Amino acid sequence: MNSRRNYDIAFVGLKPGTHEFEYTIDDKFFVEYQEQDFRNCTAHVKLTLDKQNGFMLLKFEIGGKLEVTCDRCGNNLPLELWDDFNLVVKMSDEPDVMNEQEEDPDVYYISKGESHLHIADWIYEFINLSIPMQRMCSDDEMGGPHCNKEVLEMLKKLEEQKPSTNPLWKGLEKFKDLGDN
Ligand SMILES: [Zn+2]
């Protein structure tokens, strides 16, 4: 079972200083979240936790890979994950109020009575943030190894027929812009 408890860290029992935790995350991890637009995920998460007096510094290093659907041709596109995220966890008497007020997204408050860090949601968030924004085969690899070449050919033809690439239409658009002002 992929229990969320596997992602709870009993930090009260940790000595001051740094501690490392490693996780391998696959598609099963995401089942309890909303449906994802990626699949075949094998993500490696290395968490370095620096326990200080009254706060903790967390560094999540995300690596691994997953597959998305290419925005251009619809084929399966493998992507590498590679990013890291820092988080400061502070103890507070009123963590909910503090989290509401805190403007720094890298600072998070937990109750002074809390004994565990629940990191599943952070892992979820950081893996999602590690996915490159551009989910398509690059232009220069037009029809690269993972692309659907037939779809690309068709898109190229459509692109050529677009009015905006026709100089006559471009001229007319200029007038339209003037009219709007
Ligand atoms: Zn593609």
Short mmCIF file of C-alpha atoms and ligand atoms in Angstrom, two decimals:
data_model
loop_
_atom_site.label_atom_id
_atom_site.label_comp_id
_atom_site.label_asym_id
_atom_site.label_seq_id
_atom_site.Cartn_x
_atom_site.Cartn_y
_atom_site.Cartn_z
CA MET A 1 0.00 0.00 0.00
CA ASN A 2 1.09 3.48 -0.77
CA SER A 3 0.13 4.92 2.60
CA ARG A 4 0.56 8.60 3.24
CA ARG A 5 2.09 7.60 6.56
CA ASN A 6 5.16 6.51 4.62
CA TYR A 7 5.69 10.22 4.05
CA ASP A 8 5.44 11.31 7.67
CA ILE A 9 8.65 12.16 9.47
CA ALA A 10 8.73 11.95 13.26
CA PHE A 11 11.02 14.94 13.58
CA VAL A 12 10.81 15.26 17.37
CA GLY A 13 12.98 12.19 17.71
CA LEU A 14 15.66 13.58 15.39
CA LYS A 15 18.89 15.03 16.70
CA PRO A 16 19.68 18.63 15.78
CA GLY A 17 21.53 18.82 12.46
CA THR A 18 20.97 17.37 9.00
CA HIS A 19 19.16 14.19 8.11
CA GLU A 20 18.54 12.70 4.70
CA PHE A 21 15.47 10.90 3.42
CA GLU A 22 14.95 9.33 0.02
CA TYR A 23 11.74 8.44 -1.72
CA THR A 24 10.90 6.82 -5.01
CA ILE A 25 7.58 8.02 -6.32
CA ASP A 26 5.56 6.26 -9.02
CA ASP A 27 2.07 6.62 -10.48
CA LYS A 28 0.48 4.94 -7.45
CA PHE A 29 1.42 7.91 -5.29
CA PHE A 30 -0.84 10.21 -7.31
CA VAL A 31 -3.96 8.05 -7.19
CA GLU A 32 -5.41 9.84 -4.17
CA TYR A 33 -4.84 13.23 -5.77
CA GLN A 34 -6.80 14.53 -8.71
CA GLU A 35 -6.19 12.93 -12.07
CA GLN A 36 -2.73 13.78 -13.39
CA ASP A 37 -1.83 14.75 -16.92
CA PHE A 38 1.33 12.66 -16.83
CA ARG A 39 2.10 8.96 -16.42
CA ASN A 40 4.87 6.40 -16.04
CA CYS A 41 6.41 8.51 -13.34
CA THR A 42 9.59 7.39 -11.64
CA ALA A 43 10.62 10.31 -9.51
CA HIS A 44 13.42 10.34 -7.00
CA VAL A 45 13.02 12.70 -4.11
CA LYS A 46 15.93 13.43 -1.83
CA LEU A 47 14.96 15.39 1.23
CA THR A 48 17.60 17.01 3.38
CA LEU A 49 16.18 18.11 6.70
CA ASP A 50 18.22 20.45 8.85
CA LYS A 51 16.78 20.49 12.34
CA GLN A 52 17.49 23.72 14.16
CA ASN A 53 16.20 25.21 17.36
CA GLY A 54 12.57 26.12 16.70
CA PHE A 55 12.61 25.64 12.94
CA MET A 56 13.68 23.24 10.21
CA LEU A 57 15.23 23.81 6.82
CA LEU A 58 13.99 21.41 4.18
CA LYS A 59 15.53 20.91 0.79
CA PHE A 60 13.74 18.71 -1.73
CA GLU A 61 15.79 17.56 -4.71
CA ILE A 62 13.58 16.15 -7.44
CA GLY A 63 14.94 13.91 -10.18
CA GLY A 64 13.68 11.13 -12.40
CA LYS A 65 11.31 11.05 -15.32
CA LEU A 66 7.71 10.85 -16.43
CA GLU A 67 5.70 11.00 -19.63
CA VAL A 68 3.34 13.70 -20.83
CA THR A 69 1.30 14.13 -23.97
CA CYS A 70 3.05 16.32 -26.51
CA ASP A 71 1.00 19.53 -26.91
CA ARG A 72 1.79 19.62 -30.59
CA CYS A 73 1.45 16.13 -31.96
CA GLY A 74 -0.29 14.19 -29.18
CA ASN A 75 2.40 11.54 -28.85
CA ASN A 76 3.91 10.31 -25.63
CA LEU A 77 6.76 12.57 -24.65
CA PRO A 78 9.24 11.51 -21.95
CA LEU A 79 10.47 14.37 -19.77
CA GLU A 80 13.28 14.58 -17.25
CA LEU A 81 12.57 15.97 -13.82
CA TRP A 82 15.30 18.09 -12.37
CA ASP A 83 14.74 20.79 -9.81
CA ASP A 84 15.06 21.56 -6.14
CA PHE A 85 12.96 23.40 -3.60
CA ASN A 86 13.70 24.92 -0.22
CA LEU A 87 11.24 25.25 2.57
CA VAL A 88 11.48 26.68 6.07
CA VAL A 89 9.21 25.03 8.61
CA LYS A 90 8.59 27.09 11.74
CA MET A 91 6.81 26.22 14.95
CA SER A 92 3.96 28.42 16.08
CA ASP A 93 1.12 28.48 18.60
CA GLU A 94 -1.23 29.48 15.81
CA PRO A 95 0.03 27.82 12.66
CA ASP A 96 -3.21 28.31 10.70
CA VAL A 97 -3.25 32.06 11.33
CA MET A 98 0.45 32.34 10.56
CA ASN A 99 0.14 30.37 7.33
CA GLU A 100 -2.69 32.66 6.31
CA GLN A 101 -0.60 35.77 6.96
CA GLU A 102 2.73 34.55 5.64
CA GLU A 103 3.51 35.94 2.23
CA ASP A 104 6.67 33.96 1.61
CA PRO A 105 5.58 30.73 -0.13
CA ASP A 106 8.74 29.02 1.14
CA VAL A 107 7.79 29.40 4.79
CA TYR A 108 5.35 27.04 6.44
CA TYR A 109 4.13 26.93 10.05
CA ILE A 110 3.24 23.88 12.10
CA SER A 111 1.87 23.64 15.62
CA LYS A 112 4.33 23.61 18.49
CA GLY A 113 2.65 20.41 19.67
CA GLU A 114 3.18 18.67 16.31
CA SER A 115 5.52 15.71 16.29
CA HIS A 116 5.41 14.72 12.62
CA LEU A 117 6.07 16.42 9.33
CA HIS A 118 3.60 15.33 6.67
CA ILE A 119 5.50 15.72 3.47
CA ALA A 120 3.30 13.88 0.94
CA ASP A 121 1.60 17.09 -0.27
CA TRP A 122 4.96 18.82 -0.68
CA ILE A 123 6.29 15.92 -2.70
CA TYR A 124 3.16 16.10 -4.82
CA GLU A 125 3.50 19.83 -5.34
CA PHE A 126 7.22 19.83 -6.04
CA ILE A 127 7.06 17.00 -8.58
CA ASN A 128 4.35 18.93 -10.40
CA LEU A 129 6.46 22.09 -10.30
CA SER A 130 9.42 20.15 -11.71
CA ILE A 131 7.61 19.30 -14.91
CA PRO A 132 8.84 21.60 -17.70
CA MET A 133 6.21 24.12 -18.82
CA GLN A 134 6.84 23.40 -22.45
CA ARG A 135 5.36 20.01 -23.10
CA MET A 136 6.28 19.47 -26.68
CA CYS A 137 9.01 18.31 -28.93
CA SER A 138 11.20 21.28 -29.76
CA ASP A 139 11.01 22.98 -33.17
CA ASP A 140 14.43 21.88 -34.33
CA GLU A 141 13.65 18.28 -33.59
CA MET A 142 10.42 18.64 -35.57
CA GLY A 143 9.52 15.02 -35.88
CA GLY A 144 12.16 14.08 -33.36
CA PRO A 145 12.28 10.57 -31.94
CA HIS A 146 9.06 10.86 -29.95
CA CYS A 147 6.99 13.02 -32.23
CA ASN A 148 4.11 11.99 -34.44
CA LYS A 149 5.53 12.92 -37.81
CA GLU A 150 2.26 12.73 -39.73
CA VAL A 151 0.53 15.12 -37.35
CA LEU A 152 3.48 17.49 -37.53
CA GLU A 153 3.41 17.52 -41.32
CA MET A 154 -0.27 18.39 -41.22
CA LEU A 155 0.25 21.14 -38.67
CA LYS A 156 3.03 22.60 -40.78
CA LYS A 157 0.70 22.78 -43.78
CA LEU A 158 -2.02 24.44 -41.74
CA GLU A 159 0.52 26.92 -40.41
CA GLU A 160 1.42 27.91 -43.97
CA GLN A 161 -2.23 28.56 -44.81
CA LYS A 162 -2.81 30.85 -41.83
CA PRO A 163 -3.93 34.35 -42.86
CA SER A 164 -1.34 36.00 -40.61
CA THR A 165 1.50 34.58 -42.71
CA ASN A 166 -0.02 36.11 -45.84
CA PRO A 167 1.45 39.62 -46.38
CA LEU A 168 -1.89 40.97 -47.60
CA TRP A 169 -3.60 39.92 -44.37
CA LYS A 170 -0.78 41.35 -42.30
CA GLY A 171 -1.35 44.71 -43.93
CA LEU A 172 -5.05 44.60 -43.14
CA GLU A 173 -4.36 43.69 -39.54
CA LYS A 174 -2.35 46.87 -39.15
CA PHE A 175 -5.45 48.91 -40.08
CA LYS A 176 -7.53 46.92 -37.64
CA ASP A 177 -5.15 47.75 -34.81
CA LEU A 178 -5.29 51.46 -35.66
CA GLY A 179 -9.07 51.35 -35.55
CA ASP A 180 -9.05 49.86 -32.11
CA ASN A 181 -6.96 52.66 -30.65
ZN ZN B 1 5.43 16.08 -30.57
#
